[in-house]
Amino acid sequence: MLQNAFNILSLSGEAVLCTRGSVIQYANSAACALLGDSCVGRTVREIFGDELNGVQSSGFITDFALGAKRCTARFSKLDKGYLIFLSHERTDPAVMNDPMLFSMRSSLMNMGIVTESMRLAAEKRGDAVLLRDAASLTQCYFRLMRQVENAGFVLELMEGENALNLCALDLGGLCSGAAEALAPFFPQVTIDTVIECTKKIVVDPTLVKLMLSNLLENCMMHADCAYIRLRLSETPSRVMLSVSDDGCGIPYEQLHKTFDRYRYGFDAHQMGRGPGLGLSVARGVAQLHGGTLLLESRPGKGTSVRVTLSKSLPPRGMLREAGSELFTTHDLLIGFADCLPPEAFSERFLD
């Protein structure tokens, strides 16, 4: 049976590996061109690292480093091993550019000023209709702010211009703070935290907060879940953050689209769910911190995203301690603008 599979895979132009147990038994010519002819006989761990430990689903997707390039690997269960499909990360032309982002930020600044004036005038007049309109416009403002923030990060990542501002951060405190801050806005969702790593880690706090916001917002927006677990653990060389939900999951045939920028969720009933940058941002933040992102999902049972961050990033100069990196109201309004209720953008939370 396996030999028949090998014969079929040899005709594929896509790079494919076949494993039995944890050892690569077959690689077609496209896979050998990527990994070298000696890849057959090597273990999965040698090529993809320790991040695959504990994966339970029959199909999942992860990224890995191949020299100076980044690649994506899609795993599909086969007998007592996996079929692994390899591809380089997409290098699509940037939809955004710096002048466009500058123009959008300038327009958003003016929009924010006018909206605030409109809200204050509505409060003074006691105009309930105008207050409701101001809240709706404010939500649009924060949604656009989030999209510009994500698009700006992806553009810098594509152009190799991301600069890390490293600090010593209590990542466990950040996770616990995020769960606590979100609870009043999403009472229908239980958010648990399991913190097994209490030491501070050297990271860029702003980018890590951006990553965490996108992962949690994906759960709230797409998963239709009732339970989310944030777990922080560590190995001697890495910290691992996993965000798991009990939601609808992602069909295996759609896994290969999850990292595609500006592509995810554009059928008619999902058009309002954002431009599909969240996982690209999370993966980019992980890569900048010497780590990876692995996504496994089981339809009807939920999705788990596992991010690793290196514990050995070299600080430049004197390393400062991060301040109180808790999620402020402003952070919540930007990071979760697509899924917060309209009342979150009223004067109660903005004042």
mmCIF file of C-alpha atoms in Angstrom:
data_model
loop_
_atom_site.group_PDB
_atom_site.id
_atom_site.type_symbol
_atom_site.label_atom_id
_atom_site.label_comp_id
_atom_site.label_asym_id
_atom_site.label_seq_id
_atom_site.Cartn_x
_atom_site.Cartn_y
_atom_site.Cartn_z
ATOM 1 C CA MET A 1 0.000 0.000 0.000
ATOM 2 C CA LEU A 2 2.749 2.461 0.960
ATOM 3 C CA GLN A 3 4.654 1.674 -2.226
ATOM 4 C CA ASN A 4 1.568 2.577 -4.272
ATOM 5 C CA ALA A 5 1.364 5.861 -2.363
ATOM 6 C CA PHE A 6 5.061 6.509 -3.078
ATOM 7 C CA ASN A 7 4.492 5.909 -6.799
ATOM 8 C CA ILE A 8 1.647 8.422 -6.852
ATOM 9 C CA LEU A 9 3.543 11.019 -4.807
ATOM 10 C CA SER A 10 6.541 10.785 -7.143
ATOM 11 C CA LEU A 11 4.360 12.363 -9.836
ATOM 12 C CA SER A 12 3.448 15.363 -7.692
ATOM 13 C CA GLY A 13 5.096 18.713 -8.240
ATOM 14 C CA GLU A 14 4.440 19.603 -4.585
ATOM 15 C CA ALA A 15 7.126 18.650 -2.080
ATOM 16 C CA VAL A 16 5.875 15.646 -0.087
ATOM 17 C CA LEU A 17 7.346 13.460 2.657
ATOM 18 C CA CYS A 18 5.972 10.211 4.033
ATOM 19 C CA THR A 19 6.823 9.006 7.526
ATOM 20 C CA ARG A 20 6.374 5.786 9.405
ATOM 21 C CA GLY A 21 6.481 6.334 13.112
ATOM 22 C CA SER A 22 8.807 9.291 13.541
ATOM 23 C CA VAL A 23 11.165 8.476 10.652
ATOM 24 C CA ILE A 24 10.949 9.794 7.080
ATOM 25 C CA GLN A 25 10.532 6.806 4.755
ATOM 26 C CA TYR A 26 10.031 8.625 1.463
ATOM 27 C CA ALA A 27 10.612 12.023 -0.110
ATOM 28 C CA ASN A 28 9.666 12.869 -3.675
ATOM 29 C CA SER A 29 12.018 14.814 -5.909
ATOM 30 C CA ALA A 30 10.521 18.192 -4.968
ATOM 31 C CA ALA A 31 11.019 17.432 -1.262
ATOM 32 C CA CYS A 32 14.604 16.294 -1.874
ATOM 33 C CA ALA A 33 15.248 19.554 -3.723
ATOM 34 C CA LEU A 34 14.142 21.441 -0.591
ATOM 35 C CA LEU A 35 15.671 19.256 2.134
ATOM 36 C CA GLY A 36 18.447 17.390 0.342
ATOM 37 C CA ASP A 37 18.653 13.758 -0.732
ATOM 38 C CA SER A 38 19.710 12.701 2.764
ATOM 39 C CA CYS A 39 16.339 13.610 4.299
ATOM 40 C CA VAL A 40 15.114 10.004 3.975
ATOM 41 C CA GLY A 41 16.007 8.186 7.175
ATOM 42 C CA ARG A 42 16.061 11.341 9.294
ATOM 43 C CA THR A 43 13.542 11.833 12.095
ATOM 44 C CA VAL A 44 10.685 14.280 11.992
ATOM 45 C CA ARG A 45 12.139 15.935 15.077
ATOM 46 C CA GLU A 46 15.455 16.624 13.307
ATOM 47 C CA ILE A 47 13.732 18.664 10.603
ATOM 48 C CA PHE A 48 10.733 20.207 12.348
ATOM 49 C CA GLY A 49 11.934 20.472 15.953
ATOM 50 C CA ASP A 50 10.319 19.566 19.265
ATOM 51 C CA GLU A 51 7.204 21.650 18.687
ATOM 52 C CA LEU A 52 5.298 18.646 17.301
ATOM 53 C CA ASN A 53 5.334 16.817 20.643
ATOM 54 C CA GLY A 54 1.853 16.312 22.015
ATOM 55 C CA VAL A 55 -0.051 16.895 18.768
ATOM 56 C CA GLN A 56 -3.183 14.747 18.745
ATOM 57 C CA SER A 57 -5.165 15.656 15.639
ATOM 58 C CA SER A 58 -4.917 13.799 12.353
ATOM 59 C CA GLY A 59 -4.119 16.997 10.469
ATOM 60 C CA PHE A 60 -2.298 20.176 11.448
ATOM 61 C CA ILE A 61 -0.049 22.891 10.028
ATOM 62 C CA THR A 62 3.181 24.451 11.265
ATOM 63 C CA ASP A 63 6.062 26.603 10.071
ATOM 64 C CA PHE A 64 9.781 25.844 10.275
ATOM 65 C CA ALA A 65 13.112 27.322 9.251
ATOM 66 C CA LEU A 66 14.947 25.972 6.239
ATOM 67 C CA GLY A 67 18.254 27.799 6.239
ATOM 68 C CA ALA A 68 17.471 31.488 5.880
ATOM 69 C CA LYS A 69 13.995 30.791 4.488
ATOM 70 C CA ARG A 70 10.732 29.994 6.208
ATOM 71 C CA CYS A 71 8.568 27.094 5.079
ATOM 72 C CA THR A 72 5.144 25.694 5.894
ATOM 73 C CA ALA A 73 4.442 22.010 6.553
ATOM 74 C CA ARG A 74 0.956 20.440 6.406
ATOM 75 C CA PHE A 75 0.629 17.102 8.189
ATOM 76 C CA SER A 76 -2.002 14.497 7.307
ATOM 77 C CA LYS A 77 -2.292 11.191 9.186
ATOM 78 C CA LEU A 78 -1.505 8.121 7.072
ATOM 79 C CA ASP A 79 -1.511 4.619 8.567
ATOM 80 C CA LYS A 80 1.174 4.747 11.296
ATOM 81 C CA GLY A 81 2.787 7.930 10.099
ATOM 82 C CA TYR A 82 2.104 11.162 8.243
ATOM 83 C CA LEU A 83 2.049 12.617 4.781
ATOM 84 C CA ILE A 84 3.805 15.971 5.017
ATOM 85 C CA PHE A 85 3.326 18.602 2.303
ATOM 86 C CA LEU A 86 5.999 21.300 2.203
ATOM 87 C CA SER A 87 5.923 24.758 0.682
ATOM 88 C CA HIS A 88 7.825 28.024 0.959
ATOM 89 C CA GLU A 89 5.962 30.840 2.641
ATOM 90 C CA ARG A 90 4.035 32.900 0.143
ATOM 91 C CA THR A 91 5.754 36.027 -1.124
ATOM 92 C CA ASP A 92 2.720 37.801 -2.512
ATOM 93 C CA PRO A 93 3.134 41.448 -3.501
ATOM 94 C CA ALA A 94 2.228 43.708 -0.601
ATOM 95 C CA VAL A 95 -1.354 44.877 -0.718
ATOM 96 C CA MET A 96 -0.305 47.716 1.565
ATOM 97 C CA ASN A 97 2.601 50.091 1.185
ATOM 98 C CA ASP A 98 4.022 52.838 3.362
ATOM 99 C CA PRO A 99 2.288 55.784 1.618
ATOM 100 C CA MET A 100 -1.067 53.999 1.821
ATOM 101 C CA LEU A 101 -0.593 53.250 5.532
ATOM 102 C CA PHE A 102 0.457 56.849 6.205
ATOM 103 C CA SER A 103 -2.644 58.129 4.423
ATOM 104 C CA MET A 104 -4.874 55.743 6.382
ATOM 105 C CA ARG A 105 -3.317 56.718 9.709
ATOM 106 C CA SER A 106 -3.754 60.411 8.938
ATOM 107 C CA SER A 107 -7.398 59.876 8.002
ATOM 108 C CA LEU A 108 -7.967 57.805 11.124
ATOM 109 C CA MET A 109 -6.477 60.541 13.303
ATOM 110 C CA ASN A 110 -8.955 63.047 11.882
ATOM 111 C CA MET A 111 -11.771 60.515 12.159
ATOM 112 C CA GLY A 112 -10.954 59.964 15.829
ATOM 113 C CA ILE A 113 -10.952 63.690 16.619
ATOM 114 C CA VAL A 114 -14.271 64.309 14.828
ATOM 115 C CA THR A 115 -15.913 61.250 16.390
ATOM 116 C CA GLU A 116 -14.883 62.324 19.900
ATOM 117 C CA SER A 117 -16.288 65.821 19.292
ATOM 118 C CA MET A 118 -19.499 64.263 18.015
ATOM 119 C CA ARG A 119 -19.787 62.051 21.102
ATOM 120 C CA LEU A 120 -19.184 64.928 23.541
ATOM 121 C CA ALA A 121 -21.771 67.064 21.777
ATOM 122 C CA ALA A 122 -24.288 64.194 21.924
ATOM 123 C CA GLU A 123 -23.640 63.766 25.654
ATOM 124 C CA LYS A 124 -24.153 67.470 26.293
ATOM 125 C CA ARG A 125 -27.440 67.477 24.382
ATOM 126 C CA GLY A 126 -28.594 64.136 25.804
ATOM 127 C CA ASP A 127 -29.242 62.912 22.265
ATOM 128 C CA ALA A 128 -29.599 59.121 22.522
ATOM 129 C CA VAL A 129 -29.754 58.593 18.756
ATOM 130 C CA LEU A 130 -26.608 60.625 18.146
ATOM 131 C CA LEU A 131 -24.837 58.797 20.996
ATOM 132 C CA ARG A 132 -25.695 55.461 19.375
ATOM 133 C CA ASP A 133 -24.409 56.685 16.016
ATOM 134 C CA ALA A 134 -21.230 57.974 17.667
ATOM 135 C CA ALA A 135 -20.657 54.562 19.305
ATOM 136 C CA SER A 136 -21.086 52.818 15.943
ATOM 137 C CA LEU A 137 -18.666 55.232 14.277
ATOM 138 C CA THR A 138 -16.192 54.773 17.148
ATOM 139 C CA GLN A 139 -16.288 51.013 16.696
ATOM 140 C CA CYS A 140 -15.531 51.455 12.983
ATOM 141 C CA TYR A 141 -12.605 53.681 13.957
ATOM 142 C CA PHE A 142 -11.116 51.043 16.271
ATOM 143 C CA ARG A 143 -11.694 48.254 13.728
ATOM 144 C CA LEU A 144 -9.759 50.226 11.141
ATOM 145 C CA MET A 145 -7.033 50.969 13.687
ATOM 146 C CA ARG A 146 -6.610 47.238 14.301
ATOM 147 C CA GLN A 147 -6.445 46.455 10.587
ATOM 148 C CA VAL A 148 -3.859 49.177 9.996
ATOM 149 C CA GLU A 149 -1.820 47.940 12.968
ATOM 150 C CA ASN A 150 -1.794 44.364 11.646
ATOM 151 C CA ALA A 151 -1.169 45.406 8.041
ATOM 152 C CA GLY A 152 1.699 47.675 9.097
ATOM 153 C CA PHE A 153 3.339 44.833 10.998
ATOM 154 C CA VAL A 154 2.984 42.399 8.071
ATOM 155 C CA LEU A 155 4.386 44.968 5.644
ATOM 156 C CA GLU A 156 7.446 45.559 7.858
ATOM 157 C CA LEU A 157 7.871 41.795 8.206
ATOM 158 C CA MET A 158 7.825 41.292 4.436
ATOM 159 C CA GLU A 159 10.380 44.066 3.995
ATOM 160 C CA GLY A 160 12.577 42.909 6.883
ATOM 161 C CA GLU A 161 12.168 46.176 8.775
ATOM 162 C CA ASN A 162 10.805 44.960 12.119
ATOM 163 C CA ALA A 163 13.019 46.149 14.984
ATOM 164 C CA LEU A 164 12.606 44.463 18.362
ATOM 165 C CA ASN A 165 12.392 46.611 21.493
ATOM 166 C CA LEU A 166 13.434 43.958 23.993
ATOM 167 C CA CYS A 167 12.455 44.027 27.658
ATOM 168 C CA ALA A 168 12.121 41.531 30.485
ATOM 169 C CA LEU A 169 8.399 40.719 30.572
ATOM 170 C CA ASP A 170 6.222 38.719 32.947
ATOM 171 C CA LEU A 171 4.426 36.810 30.192
ATOM 172 C CA GLY A 172 2.358 34.847 32.692
ATOM 173 C CA GLY A 173 1.077 38.089 34.186
ATOM 174 C CA LEU A 174 0.219 39.363 30.718
ATOM 175 C CA CYS A 175 -1.825 36.219 29.960
ATOM 176 C CA SER A 176 -3.649 36.369 33.297
ATOM 177 C CA GLY A 177 -4.307 40.089 32.818
ATOM 178 C CA ALA A 178 -5.743 39.486 29.342
ATOM 179 C CA ALA A 179 -8.141 36.837 30.649
ATOM 180 C CA GLU A 180 -9.255 39.093 33.488
ATOM 181 C CA ALA A 181 -9.759 42.109 31.232
ATOM 182 C CA LEU A 182 -11.804 40.168 28.660
ATOM 183 C CA ALA A 183 -14.092 38.401 31.136
ATOM 184 C CA PRO A 184 -16.626 41.270 31.613
ATOM 185 C CA PHE A 185 -17.043 41.703 27.853
ATOM 186 C CA PHE A 186 -17.472 37.995 27.048
ATOM 187 C CA PRO A 187 -19.414 36.464 29.971
ATOM 188 C CA GLN A 188 -20.502 33.571 27.754
ATOM 189 C CA VAL A 189 -16.881 32.395 27.387
ATOM 190 C CA THR A 190 -14.809 30.902 30.209
ATOM 191 C CA ILE A 191 -11.126 31.856 29.897
ATOM 192 C CA ASP A 192 -8.762 29.758 32.021
ATOM 193 C CA THR A 193 -5.044 30.321 32.462
ATOM 194 C CA VAL A 194 -2.452 27.667 33.295
ATOM 195 C CA ILE A 195 0.843 29.375 34.125
ATOM 196 C CA GLU A 196 3.755 26.939 34.458
ATOM 197 C CA CYS A 197 6.462 29.501 33.740
ATOM 198 C CA THR A 198 6.799 32.322 36.260
ATOM 199 C CA LYS A 199 10.184 33.752 35.266
ATOM 200 C CA LYS A 200 10.375 36.835 33.090
ATOM 201 C CA ILE A 201 11.389 36.370 29.459
ATOM 202 C CA VAL A 202 13.169 38.795 27.138
ATOM 203 C CA VAL A 203 10.706 39.795 24.402
ATOM 204 C CA ASP A 204 9.241 42.808 22.658
ATOM 205 C CA PRO A 205 6.203 43.459 24.901
ATOM 206 C CA THR A 206 4.279 45.431 22.268
ATOM 207 C CA LEU A 207 4.611 42.669 19.680
ATOM 208 C CA VAL A 208 3.822 39.879 22.135
ATOM 209 C CA LYS A 209 0.683 41.756 23.199
ATOM 210 C CA LEU A 210 -0.246 42.139 19.518
ATOM 211 C CA MET A 211 0.254 38.397 19.004
ATOM 212 C CA LEU A 212 -1.841 37.451 22.031
ATOM 213 C CA SER A 213 -4.641 39.833 21.015
ATOM 214 C CA ASN A 214 -4.844 38.299 17.558
ATOM 215 C CA LEU A 215 -4.906 34.730 18.874
ATOM 216 C CA LEU A 216 -7.633 35.492 21.414
ATOM 217 C CA GLU A 217 -9.620 37.567 18.933
ATOM 218 C CA ASN A 218 -9.566 34.626 16.498
ATOM 219 C CA CYS A 219 -11.171 32.450 19.193
ATOM 220 C CA MET A 220 -13.869 35.019 19.902
ATOM 221 C CA MET A 221 -14.542 35.864 16.265
ATOM 222 C CA HIS A 222 -14.285 32.567 14.421
ATOM 223 C CA ALA A 223 -14.470 29.639 16.837
ATOM 224 C CA ASP A 224 -17.962 30.085 18.348
ATOM 225 C CA CYS A 225 -16.498 28.688 21.562
ATOM 226 C CA ALA A 226 -17.561 28.545 25.197
ATOM 227 C CA TYR A 227 -14.133 27.811 26.646
ATOM 228 C CA ILE A 228 -10.599 29.119 26.035
ATOM 229 C CA ARG A 229 -7.453 27.971 27.784
ATOM 230 C CA LEU A 230 -4.229 29.971 27.893
ATOM 231 C CA ARG A 231 -1.286 27.804 28.893
ATOM 232 C CA LEU A 232 2.278 29.011 29.409
ATOM 233 C CA SER A 233 5.038 26.409 29.802
ATOM 234 C CA GLU A 234 8.770 26.186 29.139
ATOM 235 C CA THR A 235 11.683 24.016 28.107
ATOM 236 C CA PRO A 236 15.346 24.813 28.828
ATOM 237 C CA SER A 237 15.544 26.896 25.633
ATOM 238 C CA ARG A 238 12.008 28.055 24.890
ATOM 239 C CA VAL A 239 8.774 29.359 26.303
ATOM 240 C CA MET A 240 5.588 27.893 24.853
ATOM 241 C CA LEU A 241 2.257 29.714 24.782
ATOM 242 C CA SER A 242 -0.800 27.760 23.681
ATOM 243 C CA VAL A 243 -4.252 29.204 23.062
ATOM 244 C CA SER A 244 -6.900 26.483 22.818
ATOM 245 C CA ASP A 245 -10.674 26.638 22.364
ATOM 246 C CA ASP A 246 -13.576 24.183 22.263
ATOM 247 C CA GLY A 247 -15.165 25.765 19.204
ATOM 248 C CA CYS A 248 -16.145 24.651 15.726
ATOM 249 C CA GLY A 249 -12.615 23.855 14.539
ATOM 250 C CA ILE A 250 -11.212 24.234 11.027
ATOM 251 C CA PRO A 251 -11.887 21.622 8.328
ATOM 252 C CA TYR A 252 -8.666 19.923 7.281
ATOM 253 C CA GLU A 253 -9.100 20.967 3.648
ATOM 254 C CA GLN A 254 -8.996 24.622 4.777
ATOM 255 C CA LEU A 255 -5.876 24.380 6.965
ATOM 256 C CA HIS A 256 -3.573 25.293 4.096
ATOM 257 C CA LYS A 257 -5.309 28.694 3.841
ATOM 258 C CA THR A 258 -4.895 29.726 7.463
ATOM 259 C CA PHE A 259 -1.596 31.551 6.902
ATOM 260 C CA ASP A 260 -2.629 33.138 3.593
ATOM 261 C CA ARG A 261 -2.689 36.887 4.035
ATOM 262 C CA TYR A 262 -5.888 38.658 2.933
ATOM 263 C CA ARG A 263 -7.461 35.354 1.861
ATOM 264 C CA TYR A 264 -9.150 33.776 4.850
ATOM 265 C CA GLY A 265 -12.890 34.159 5.405
ATOM 266 C CA PHE A 266 -14.040 35.912 2.248
ATOM 267 C CA ASP A 267 -17.176 33.991 1.404
ATOM 268 C CA ALA A 268 -20.410 35.965 1.644
ATOM 269 C CA HIS A 269 -21.299 35.197 5.266
ATOM 270 C CA GLN A 270 -17.767 35.826 6.561
ATOM 271 C CA MET A 271 -17.031 39.074 4.748
ATOM 272 C CA GLY A 272 -17.247 41.114 7.946
ATOM 273 C CA ARG A 273 -14.775 38.975 9.882
ATOM 274 C CA GLY A 274 -11.631 40.862 9.000
ATOM 275 C CA PRO A 275 -8.940 40.620 6.308
ATOM 276 C CA GLY A 276 -7.333 37.392 7.543
ATOM 277 C CA LEU A 277 -4.106 38.731 9.015
ATOM 278 C CA GLY A 278 -4.313 37.466 12.608
ATOM 279 C CA LEU A 279 -2.409 34.194 12.232
ATOM 280 C CA SER A 280 0.126 35.783 9.876
ATOM 281 C CA VAL A 281 0.819 38.404 12.549
ATOM 282 C CA ALA A 282 1.085 35.802 15.327
ATOM 283 C CA ARG A 283 3.445 33.658 13.266
ATOM 284 C CA GLY A 284 5.538 36.694 12.346
ATOM 285 C CA VAL A 285 5.916 37.717 15.999
ATOM 286 C CA ALA A 286 6.985 34.161 16.877
ATOM 287 C CA GLN A 287 9.558 34.113 14.081
ATOM 288 C CA LEU A 288 11.035 37.449 15.164
ATOM 289 C CA HIS A 289 11.486 35.913 18.614
ATOM 290 C CA GLY A 290 13.300 32.853 17.247
ATOM 291 C CA GLY A 291 10.222 30.642 17.475
ATOM 292 C CA THR A 292 7.488 28.978 15.471
ATOM 293 C CA LEU A 293 3.720 28.625 15.352
ATOM 294 C CA LEU A 294 1.852 25.327 15.121
ATOM 295 C CA LEU A 295 -1.883 25.074 14.540
ATOM 296 C CA GLU A 296 -3.903 21.907 15.042
ATOM 297 C CA SER A 297 -7.646 21.752 14.709
ATOM 298 C CA ARG A 298 -10.330 19.104 14.941
ATOM 299 C CA PRO A 299 -13.705 19.983 13.401
ATOM 300 C CA GLY A 300 -16.382 20.090 16.051
ATOM 301 C CA LYS A 301 -13.849 19.858 18.897
ATOM 302 C CA GLY A 302 -11.773 23.021 18.679
ATOM 303 C CA THR A 303 -8.487 24.559 17.677
ATOM 304 C CA SER A 304 -5.156 24.943 19.438
ATOM 305 C CA VAL A 305 -2.417 27.370 18.424
ATOM 306 C CA ARG A 306 0.980 26.727 19.986
ATOM 307 C CA VAL A 307 3.584 29.497 19.806
ATOM 308 C CA THR A 308 7.192 29.093 20.909
ATOM 309 C CA LEU A 309 9.522 31.958 21.811
ATOM 310 C CA SER A 310 13.273 31.644 22.291
ATOM 311 C CA LYS A 311 14.656 32.296 25.769
ATOM 312 C CA SER A 312 18.046 33.329 24.393
ATOM 313 C CA LEU A 313 17.375 36.515 22.430
ATOM 314 C CA PRO A 314 20.482 38.700 22.802
ATOM 315 C CA PRO A 315 19.608 42.048 24.422
ATOM 316 C CA ARG A 316 21.186 45.181 22.973
ATOM 317 C CA GLY A 317 22.714 47.388 25.621
ATOM 318 C CA MET A 318 21.142 47.715 29.050
ATOM 319 C CA LEU A 319 18.021 45.557 29.301
ATOM 320 C CA ARG A 320 15.110 47.417 30.839
ATOM 321 C CA GLU A 321 12.228 45.934 32.781
ATOM 322 C CA ALA A 322 8.879 46.134 31.057
ATOM 323 C CA GLY A 323 6.359 48.291 32.813
ATOM 324 C CA SER A 324 2.850 47.200 33.651
ATOM 325 C CA GLU A 325 2.017 45.487 30.370
ATOM 326 C CA LEU A 326 -1.587 44.769 31.258
ATOM 327 C CA PHE A 327 -4.361 45.086 28.713
ATOM 328 C CA THR A 328 -5.787 48.590 28.983
ATOM 329 C CA THR A 329 -9.271 49.538 27.817
ATOM 330 C CA HIS A 330 -7.686 51.104 24.748
ATOM 331 C CA ASP A 331 -5.868 47.825 23.960
ATOM 332 C CA LEU A 332 -9.138 45.902 24.231
ATOM 333 C CA LEU A 333 -11.060 48.310 22.028
ATOM 334 C CA ILE A 334 -8.438 47.987 19.277
ATOM 335 C CA GLY A 335 -7.596 44.312 19.621
ATOM 336 C CA PHE A 336 -11.186 43.071 19.855
ATOM 337 C CA ALA A 337 -13.063 45.748 17.919
ATOM 338 C CA ASP A 338 -14.544 43.197 15.497
ATOM 339 C CA CYS A 339 -16.247 41.147 18.201
ATOM 340 C CA LEU A 340 -16.933 43.475 21.151
ATOM 341 C CA PRO A 341 -20.562 44.463 21.754
ATOM 342 C CA PRO A 342 -21.548 47.988 20.602
ATOM 343 C CA GLU A 343 -21.934 49.217 24.184
ATOM 344 C CA ALA A 344 -18.177 48.771 24.666
ATOM 345 C CA PHE A 345 -17.722 51.869 22.497
ATOM 346 C CA SER A 346 -19.998 54.097 24.531
ATOM 347 C CA GLU A 347 -19.053 56.923 26.877
ATOM 348 C CA ARG A 348 -18.954 54.469 29.823
ATOM 349 C CA PHE A 349 -15.708 52.920 28.576
ATOM 350 C CA LEU A 350 -14.262 55.815 26.606
ATOM 351 C CA ASP A 351 -14.207 58.407 29.390
#
